[in-house]
Amino acid sequence: MTDSAPTPVHPTDGEDEDYGLETPLSGHPEPLPHVVVVGGGFAGMATVRALKDAPVRITLIDRRVYNTFQPLLYQVATGGLNPGDVTYFLRGLRLHQKNVHVIHEHLVEADHEAKKIRLLNDHWVSYDYLVVTAGVTTNFFGTPGAKEYAFPMYSRSQALRIRDNLFIRLEKAAKSKRLDDGLRVVVVGGGATGVEVAGALAELRTAGLEPAYPEIHGDAFEVKVVQRGGEILKSFAPKLRTYATKELARRGVSLHLGAGVAAVEPSAVVLTDGKRIHADLTVWSAGVHPHDEVADWGLPQDDGGRIKIGDDMQVEGLPGVFAAGDIAISPSDLPQLAQPAIQGGLVVGKNIRALLEGRPLHKLRYVDKGTMAVIGRRAAIAEINLPGGKPLRITKGSAWLVWLFVHIMSLVGPRNRVTTLAGLATRYGFPFHRRPIPIVGDVPTVRPPKAHHPGRG
Ligand SMILES: Cc1cc2nc3c(=O)[nH]c(=O)nc-3n(C[C@H](O)[C@H](O)[C@H](O)COP(=O)(O)OP(=O)(O)OC[C@H]3O[C@@H](n4cnc5c(N)ncnc54)[C@H](O)[C@@H]3O)c2cc1C
C-alpha cells in the first residue's frame, strides 16, 4: 500500500455494532434479549454456560482469545506444563452453544442510561443485560522498581516470560567462569501462589536442572520467599502451615518473614528492614487489584476499586447490570478465588433467566468447598469442607492426589485435562520417571553477526 492509499474505513465505525445473533431461536418471533458478558474467565464462562438454551443472544467480549486457568500458570512458568494446557480457545464455546457470539475486544466505557458499552475499536454495543467479569490484575503496591524489574504471573504470556528468563539466566550462568554465578530467584509473597511457585522451582532444580547443568554449582541456584507477615499461607490452619514450612525447608527453599519489599532493583530485592537480597529473577505474587480503567465504566466502586454488587449479583443502583468474580465485591465479601467466581457467574445466569420470566432473583449462597496448595512431589496441603462436618485437613500424598483430581476436573475441555494430567504425572508422578526433563524456555538463538553476502543482493 502506498502513502496515498486511502485508509480503509469500517462501514459502521463509531456506530452501534450488531455483534449478537439476530436470528431468533426457533419459536421466538421477537429479537431475543441481548446479554453482553465482558470477560471470559471463570465467572464469565460460568454465566455463559448457565444461559445455554436460554432465549437470549449472548455476546462474550474478551481482550484475549482464550480463557486462562490461572491456578496452574506457575506450572507453565516453571516448565511443567505447556501454555495450551491451561488455556481454552473462547470461540470453541460456539461448538456446543449456538446462542453465544465471541468477540476479541476491550471494554473502554459504558453509558448505562442508553444501555450501551464502547469498545476499543470505537464500536458501541447495546445490551439488555450487562455482565462485567473482567477480573483483576497484579498489584505492585507502588513499590519502586517492582513494575520494571519484577516478573508478575497473571497471564499466559507473563508465565512464559518467567520460563524464558529462567533458562536465559541458567545458560548465562553455565557459560560464566565465576563459580558463584547462578540463578537466585526471589518470590515475593508467601500466599498459596508464592508457595506453589517456590515449590515448583525447587522441584525443577532438584529433579531436572542439577543434572542438566553440571557447570552450575549446586548452591548457586537458590529459591527464596519473601513475606511481609510473620507466616506463610496465613489463610490455612496452623497444622497445614507448619507442614508446608517444613516441606519447603526440606526442598531447600528459604523463607524471609516479617519484612516487606521496599524496592526491587535489576539484581536485588531491598526489604523494609534494610536487608538486600541478591535476585537474578524476582517473581511477584503479592497481591491483586482491579484494572484502573474500571473507573471509566460508570459503576460504583469500593475503596479498593472493586465493583459493588448486592447478594443477587446486580451492581448497586443498576438493575440488569451484573458483576461477578474477582472484580466484584458483595456484602458477604467473598475471597478472590475461582470458586466464588464460578458460583457467582452461575447465579448471574440464573438471575438473568429469572428477570426474563418475571421471577424473584436468587441470592448467592456461597459454598466454600475448601482450599489447597501444592508444594512439590507428593507434598500438598488441603482443607476440605465436608457438608455439615468439621473441615478435613490433610497433607502429603493424599492431599496431593486431591489437588491433582480437583485441578484436572476444573480445567476447561477434555484435551486440556488429558495433556495436563500427562504433564503433571511426568513432573511429579511416578518412580520410573524421577528425573523429568523440563519443558525448556526460549533462549535467543546463537548466530554469527550479520554479514553482507554479495551473492544474495
Ligand atoms: C497465578 C495465580 C494462581 C491462582 N491460583 C488459584 C488457586 O489455586 N485457586 C483458586 O481458587 N484461585 C486461584 N487464583 C485466583 C483465580 O484465578 C481468580 O480468582 C479467578 O481467575 C477469578 O475469575 P474471574 O472470572 O473473576 O477473572 P479472570 O479469570 O481473571 O478473567 C477475567 C477475564 O476478563 C478479561 N478482561 C479483562 N479486562 C477486560 C476488558 N477491559 N475488556 C475485555 N476483557 C477483559 C481477561 O482477559 C480475562 O479473560 C489464582 C490466580 C493467579 C493469578
mmCIF file of N, CA and C in Angstrom, residues 37-41 60-66 90 102-106:
data_model
loop_
_atom_site.group_PDB
_atom_site.id
_atom_site.type_symbol
_atom_site.label_atom_id
_atom_site.label_comp_id
_atom_site.label_asym_id
_atom_site.label_seq_id
_atom_site.Cartn_x
_atom_site.Cartn_y
_atom_site.Cartn_z
ATOM 1 N N VAL A 37 -21.516 -10.113 27.961
ATOM 2 C CA VAL A 37 -20.631 -10.543 29.053
ATOM 3 C C VAL A 37 -19.226 -10.044 28.732
ATOM 4 N N VAL A 38 -18.641 -9.276 29.639
ATOM 5 C CA VAL A 38 -17.286 -8.754 29.402
ATOM 6 C C VAL A 38 -16.306 -9.517 30.279
ATOM 7 N N GLY A 39 -15.505 -10.389 29.657
ATOM 8 C CA GLY A 39 -14.516 -11.170 30.399
ATOM 9 C C GLY A 39 -14.866 -12.648 30.372
ATOM 10 N N GLY A 40 -14.023 -13.442 29.718
ATOM 11 C CA GLY A 40 -14.275 -14.887 29.616
ATOM 12 C C GLY A 40 -13.403 -15.683 30.562
ATOM 13 N N GLY A 41 -13.334 -15.255 31.829
ATOM 14 C CA GLY A 41 -12.611 -16.025 32.843
ATOM 15 C C GLY A 41 -13.573 -16.997 33.518
ATOM 16 N N LEU A 60 -20.004 -12.524 24.121
ATOM 17 C CA LEU A 60 -18.918 -12.621 25.092
ATOM 18 C C LEU A 60 -17.729 -11.840 24.536
ATOM 19 N N ILE A 61 -17.323 -10.813 25.281
ATOM 20 C CA ILE A 61 -16.217 -9.959 24.825
ATOM 21 C C ILE A 61 -15.009 -10.205 25.727
ATOM 22 N N ASP A 62 -13.881 -10.528 25.134
ATOM 23 C CA ASP A 62 -12.660 -10.660 25.942
ATOM 24 C C ASP A 62 -11.496 -10.064 25.159
ATOM 25 N N ARG A 63 -10.592 -9.442 25.885
ATOM 26 C CA ARG A 63 -9.432 -8.845 25.205
ATOM 27 C C ARG A 63 -8.399 -9.902 24.833
ATOM 28 N N ARG A 64 -8.600 -11.119 25.337
ATOM 29 C CA ARG A 64 -7.751 -12.232 24.894
ATOM 30 C C ARG A 64 -8.640 -13.221 24.149
ATOM 31 N N VAL A 65 -8.017 -14.058 23.318
ATOM 32 C CA VAL A 65 -8.831 -15.013 22.569
ATOM 33 C C VAL A 65 -9.029 -16.310 23.355
ATOM 34 N N TYR A 66 -8.483 -16.368 24.539
ATOM 35 C CA TYR A 66 -8.600 -17.601 25.327
ATOM 36 C C TYR A 66 -8.942 -17.314 26.782
ATOM 37 N N LEU A 90 -11.673 -19.322 23.376
ATOM 38 C CA LEU A 90 -13.040 -18.925 23.735
ATOM 39 C C LEU A 90 -14.045 -19.191 22.616
ATOM 40 N N VAL A 102 -18.612 -14.756 20.132
ATOM 41 C CA VAL A 102 -17.415 -14.322 20.869
ATOM 42 C C VAL A 102 -16.695 -13.241 20.083
ATOM 43 N N ILE A 103 -16.359 -12.151 20.731
ATOM 44 C CA ILE A 103 -15.528 -11.159 20.040
ATOM 45 C C ILE A 103 -14.295 -10.794 20.870
ATOM 46 N N HIS A 104 -13.250 -10.521 20.119
ATOM 47 C CA HIS A 104 -11.951 -10.228 20.712
ATOM 48 C C HIS A 104 -11.819 -8.716 20.778
ATOM 49 N N GLU A 105 -12.216 -8.138 21.865
ATOM 50 C CA GLU A 105 -12.166 -6.677 22.007
ATOM 51 C C GLU A 105 -11.978 -6.295 23.473
ATOM 52 N N HIS A 106 -11.988 -5.009 23.722
ATOM 53 C CA HIS A 106 -11.635 -4.492 25.039
ATOM 54 C C HIS A 106 -12.679 -3.445 25.444
#
